Short mmCIF file of C-alpha atoms in Angstrom, two decimals:
data_model
loop_
_atom_site.label_atom_id
_atom_site.label_comp_id
_atom_site.label_asym_id
_atom_site.label_seq_id
_atom_site.Cartn_x
_atom_site.Cartn_y
_atom_site.Cartn_z
CA GLN A 1 113.62 101.32 111.10
CA GLN A 2 112.80 102.87 107.75
CA GLN A 3 114.90 100.51 105.67
CA VAL A 4 113.77 97.82 103.29
CA LYS A 5 116.50 95.27 102.64
CA GLN A 6 116.44 93.47 99.31
CA SER A 7 118.38 90.50 97.95
CA PRO A 8 119.95 89.40 95.72
CA GLN A 9 121.49 92.44 93.99
CA SER A 10 121.50 90.60 90.68
CA LEU A 11 120.01 87.40 89.34
CA ILE A 12 120.39 85.41 86.14
CA VAL A 13 117.76 82.81 85.30
CA GLN A 14 117.12 80.63 82.29
CA LYS A 15 113.92 81.29 80.34
CA GLY A 16 111.02 79.43 81.97
CA GLY A 17 112.71 79.43 85.37
CA ILE A 18 111.28 81.02 88.54
CA PRO A 19 113.34 83.94 89.83
CA ILE A 20 112.73 84.75 93.49
CA ILE A 21 113.55 88.11 95.05
CA ASN A 22 113.46 88.56 98.80
CA CYS A 23 112.87 91.58 101.03
CA ALA A 24 112.82 92.27 104.75
CA TYR A 25 111.63 95.23 106.78
CA GLU A 26 111.71 96.39 110.41
CA ASN A 27 108.99 98.98 110.81
CA THR A 28 105.70 97.27 111.67
CA ALA A 29 103.84 100.50 110.82
CA PHE A 30 104.33 99.85 107.11
CA ASP A 31 100.88 99.11 105.68
CA TYR A 32 101.40 98.48 101.99
CA PHE A 33 104.08 96.52 100.18
CA PRO A 34 104.42 97.13 96.43
CA TRP A 35 106.84 95.72 93.90
CA TYR A 36 108.04 97.88 91.04
CA GLN A 37 109.61 97.02 87.70
CA GLN A 38 111.97 99.49 86.09
CA PHE A 39 113.41 99.45 82.58
CA PRO A 40 116.42 101.62 81.64
CA GLY A 41 115.46 105.24 81.09
CA LYS A 42 111.99 104.78 82.56
CA GLY A 43 110.41 105.41 85.92
CA PRO A 44 109.40 102.51 88.17
CA ALA A 45 106.07 100.91 87.26
CA LEU A 46 103.86 99.14 89.79
CA LEU A 47 103.86 95.40 89.21
CA ILE A 48 101.90 93.97 92.14
CA ALA A 49 101.24 94.95 95.75
CA ILE A 50 100.01 93.40 99.00
CA ARG A 51 98.63 94.50 102.36
CA PRO A 52 100.05 92.91 105.54
CA ASP A 53 96.81 91.09 106.37
CA VAL A 54 97.21 88.85 103.30
CA SER A 55 99.79 86.04 103.04
CA GLU A 56 99.84 85.64 99.28
CA LYS A 57 98.72 87.50 96.19
CA LYS A 58 98.94 86.34 92.60
CA GLU A 59 98.50 88.41 89.45
CA GLY A 60 99.27 86.62 86.22
CA ARG A 61 102.80 85.22 86.40
CA PHE A 62 103.72 87.33 89.46
CA THR A 63 103.17 86.16 93.05
CA ILE A 64 103.93 87.91 96.33
CA SER A 65 104.41 85.79 99.44
CA PHE A 66 104.15 87.73 102.69
CA ASN A 67 105.26 86.56 106.15
CA LYS A 68 104.11 89.15 108.67
CA SER A 69 105.66 87.48 111.74
CA ALA A 70 109.07 87.26 110.06
CA LYS A 71 108.68 90.72 108.49
CA GLN A 72 109.68 89.31 105.12
CA PHE A 73 108.13 89.19 101.69
CA SER A 74 109.16 87.87 98.32
CA LEU A 75 108.36 88.06 94.62
CA HIS A 76 108.16 84.98 92.42
CA ILE A 77 107.99 85.23 88.64
CA MET A 78 106.55 82.12 87.01
CA ASP A 79 107.57 81.01 83.51
CA SER A 80 110.04 83.89 83.23
CA GLN A 81 110.64 85.41 79.79
CA PRO A 82 113.50 87.49 78.33
CA GLY A 83 111.10 90.49 78.36
CA ASP A 84 111.03 90.25 82.16
CA SER A 85 114.69 91.35 82.24
CA ALA A 86 114.63 94.58 84.26
CA THR A 87 115.40 95.95 87.70
CA TYR A 88 112.89 95.03 90.38
CA PHE A 89 112.34 97.01 93.58
CA CYS A 90 110.47 95.91 96.65
CA ALA A 91 109.06 98.71 98.73
CA ALA A 92 107.03 99.53 101.79
CA SER A 93 104.70 102.42 102.37
CA ILE A 94 103.82 104.52 105.39
CA GLY A 95 101.63 107.61 105.16
CA GLY A 96 101.83 107.65 101.39
CA LYS A 97 105.62 107.78 101.43
CA ILE A 98 107.27 104.81 99.74
CA ILE A 99 110.58 103.38 100.99
CA PHE A 100 112.37 101.39 98.29
CA GLY A 101 114.85 98.55 98.49
CA LYS A 102 118.09 98.88 96.56
CA GLY A 103 116.84 96.79 93.67
CA THR A 104 117.56 93.47 91.97
CA ARG A 105 118.85 93.45 88.42
CA LEU A 106 117.20 90.43 86.79
CA HIS A 107 118.41 88.92 83.52
CA ILE A 108 116.44 86.14 81.84
CA LEU A 109 118.50 84.12 79.38
CA PRO A 110 116.73 83.19 76.12
CA GLY B 1 97.85 114.11 79.99
CA ALA B 2 97.96 110.36 79.91
CA GLY B 3 100.92 110.06 82.25
CA VAL B 4 103.25 112.02 84.52
CA SER B 5 105.38 114.31 82.39
CA GLN B 6 108.80 115.52 83.52
CA THR B 7 110.90 118.14 81.77
CA PRO B 8 113.62 118.36 80.79
CA SER B 9 114.47 114.68 80.35
CA ASN B 10 118.16 115.50 80.66
CA LYS B 11 119.91 118.47 82.22
CA VAL B 12 123.63 119.15 82.37
CA THR B 13 124.70 122.05 84.54
CA GLU B 14 127.90 123.43 85.97
CA LYS B 15 128.72 123.13 89.65
CA GLY B 16 127.31 126.10 91.56
CA LYS B 17 124.49 126.84 89.11
CA TYR B 18 120.75 126.90 89.85
CA VAL B 19 118.38 124.40 88.21
CA GLU B 20 114.64 123.88 88.02
CA LEU B 21 113.01 120.56 87.26
CA ARG B 22 109.36 120.43 86.27
CA CYS B 23 106.67 117.82 86.87
CA ASP B 24 103.21 117.72 85.25
CA PRO B 25 101.10 115.19 87.17
CA ILE B 26 98.19 113.19 85.84
CA SER B 27 95.12 115.41 85.62
CA GLY B 28 93.05 115.19 88.80
CA HIS B 29 95.78 113.69 90.94
CA THR B 30 95.92 115.65 94.18
CA ALA B 31 99.06 114.08 95.62
CA LEU B 32 102.48 114.66 94.09
CA TYR B 33 105.83 113.20 95.16
CA TRP B 34 109.47 113.82 94.31
CA TYR B 35 112.10 111.11 94.59
CA ARG B 36 115.81 111.00 93.77
CA GLN B 37 117.43 107.90 92.30
CA SER B 38 121.20 107.62 92.30
CA LEU B 39 122.95 105.16 90.00
CA GLY B 40 122.36 101.57 91.09
CA GLN B 41 120.06 102.56 93.96
CA GLY B 42 116.36 102.60 94.66
CA PRO B 43 114.46 105.89 94.58
CA GLU B 44 114.70 107.96 97.78
CA PHE B 45 111.81 110.11 98.97
CA LEU B 46 112.33 113.87 98.89
CA ILE B 47 108.99 115.64 99.36
CA TYR B 48 105.24 115.07 99.13
CA PHE B 49 102.51 117.58 98.24
CA GLN B 50 98.83 117.25 98.98
CA GLY B 51 97.24 119.97 96.89
CA THR B 52 99.37 123.12 97.09
CA GLY B 53 101.02 122.44 100.41
CA ALA B 54 104.09 120.38 101.22
CA ALA B 55 102.71 117.69 103.56
CA ASP B 56 106.09 116.06 104.17
CA ASP B 57 109.47 117.50 103.17
CA SER B 58 111.53 115.31 105.47
CA GLY B 59 113.52 113.83 102.58
CA LEU B 60 114.98 117.07 101.25
CA PRO B 61 118.73 116.68 101.88
CA ASN B 62 119.48 120.32 102.77
CA ASP B 63 118.28 123.88 102.29
CA ARG B 64 119.64 124.04 98.73
CA PHE B 65 116.62 121.96 97.70
CA PHE B 66 113.16 123.48 97.49
CA ALA B 67 109.93 122.51 95.75
CA VAL B 68 106.70 124.34 95.00
CA ARG B 69 103.26 123.48 93.66
CA PRO B 70 101.50 126.87 93.59
CA GLU B 71 98.24 125.86 91.91
CA GLY B 72 98.00 122.27 93.08
CA SER B 73 98.99 120.81 89.72
CA VAL B 74 102.44 121.40 88.19
CA SER B 75 105.36 121.20 90.59
CA THR B 76 108.89 122.54 90.30
CA LEU B 77 111.90 121.16 92.17
CA LYS B 78 114.56 123.84 92.59
CA ILE B 79 118.18 123.18 93.42
CA GLN B 80 120.50 126.06 94.31
CA ARG B 81 124.31 126.04 94.16
CA THR B 82 124.37 122.58 92.60
CA GLU B 83 127.08 120.14 93.63
CA ARG B 84 128.44 117.10 91.79
CA GLY B 85 126.78 114.89 94.41
CA ASP B 86 123.38 116.17 93.26
CA SER B 87 123.81 114.23 90.01
CA ALA B 88 120.99 111.67 89.87
CA VAL B 89 117.65 110.95 88.23
CA TYR B 90 114.89 112.99 89.82
CA LEU B 91 111.55 111.19 89.65
CA CYS B 92 108.10 112.62 90.12
CA ALA B 93 104.98 110.58 90.91
CA SER B 94 101.34 111.46 91.40
CA SER B 95 98.26 109.74 92.81
CA PHE B 96 94.60 110.51 93.53
CA ASP B 97 95.09 110.85 97.27
CA ARG B 98 97.78 110.40 99.85
CA GLY B 99 97.57 106.64 99.63
CA PRO B 100 100.26 104.68 97.81
CA GLU B 101 97.88 102.86 95.50
CA GLY B 102 97.78 104.30 92.04
CA TYR B 103 101.20 105.94 92.34
CA THR B 104 102.32 106.68 88.78
CA PHE B 105 105.91 107.69 88.13
CA GLY B 106 107.24 109.85 85.34
CA SER B 107 110.36 108.88 83.41
CA GLY B 108 112.46 111.31 85.40
CA THR B 109 114.96 114.08 84.76
CA ARG B 110 118.58 112.97 84.60
CA LEU B 111 120.60 115.76 86.22
CA THR B 112 124.35 115.83 85.68
CA VAL B 113 126.44 118.40 87.52
CA VAL B 114 129.88 118.88 85.98
#
């Protein structure tokens, strides 16, 4: 019930491509769905987030698509750059507590 | 300070020893959270403070783990009788209230138990 399942574990994309990371959840009480970016040796940093009453949110090159009925959401990165190479975590929040997926290690080839 | 500060950044300790990990939240943030991140995994929730009190400690793995926040600002995570399985990065985050927006994480303390 408390899990957030994330796929793929790793992803390699050519520069300019559109990596897509997918997540699924079970607990319908989750009320906030953030995505975090983490570089080695650093803590996770909030990238973009969405509430379940919205189907899509775009901020710069990052877009979240949210399907409430399927209990799935995904992150798209437009025009990906080598600097986007990092580990990405989807997450879901309930009562301030954040439940993280296991992460996707993304590598953008120059 | 400008961000969440965690000290030390690295800690190596022998199995069975006691360790303390410190977190300085962003000034004015009332909510403070501890997470543990094992290698290749996402962060796992340990405990959440609202002010001085622990509002949710359901993530603490056992009674060897304890955390305090006596004045509602700095928090210390204490681990007794450390085991090799406690090796991980311990992350602290803070926010203005109990909501998840505005969560800011520190860079973590990498704990290695040998």
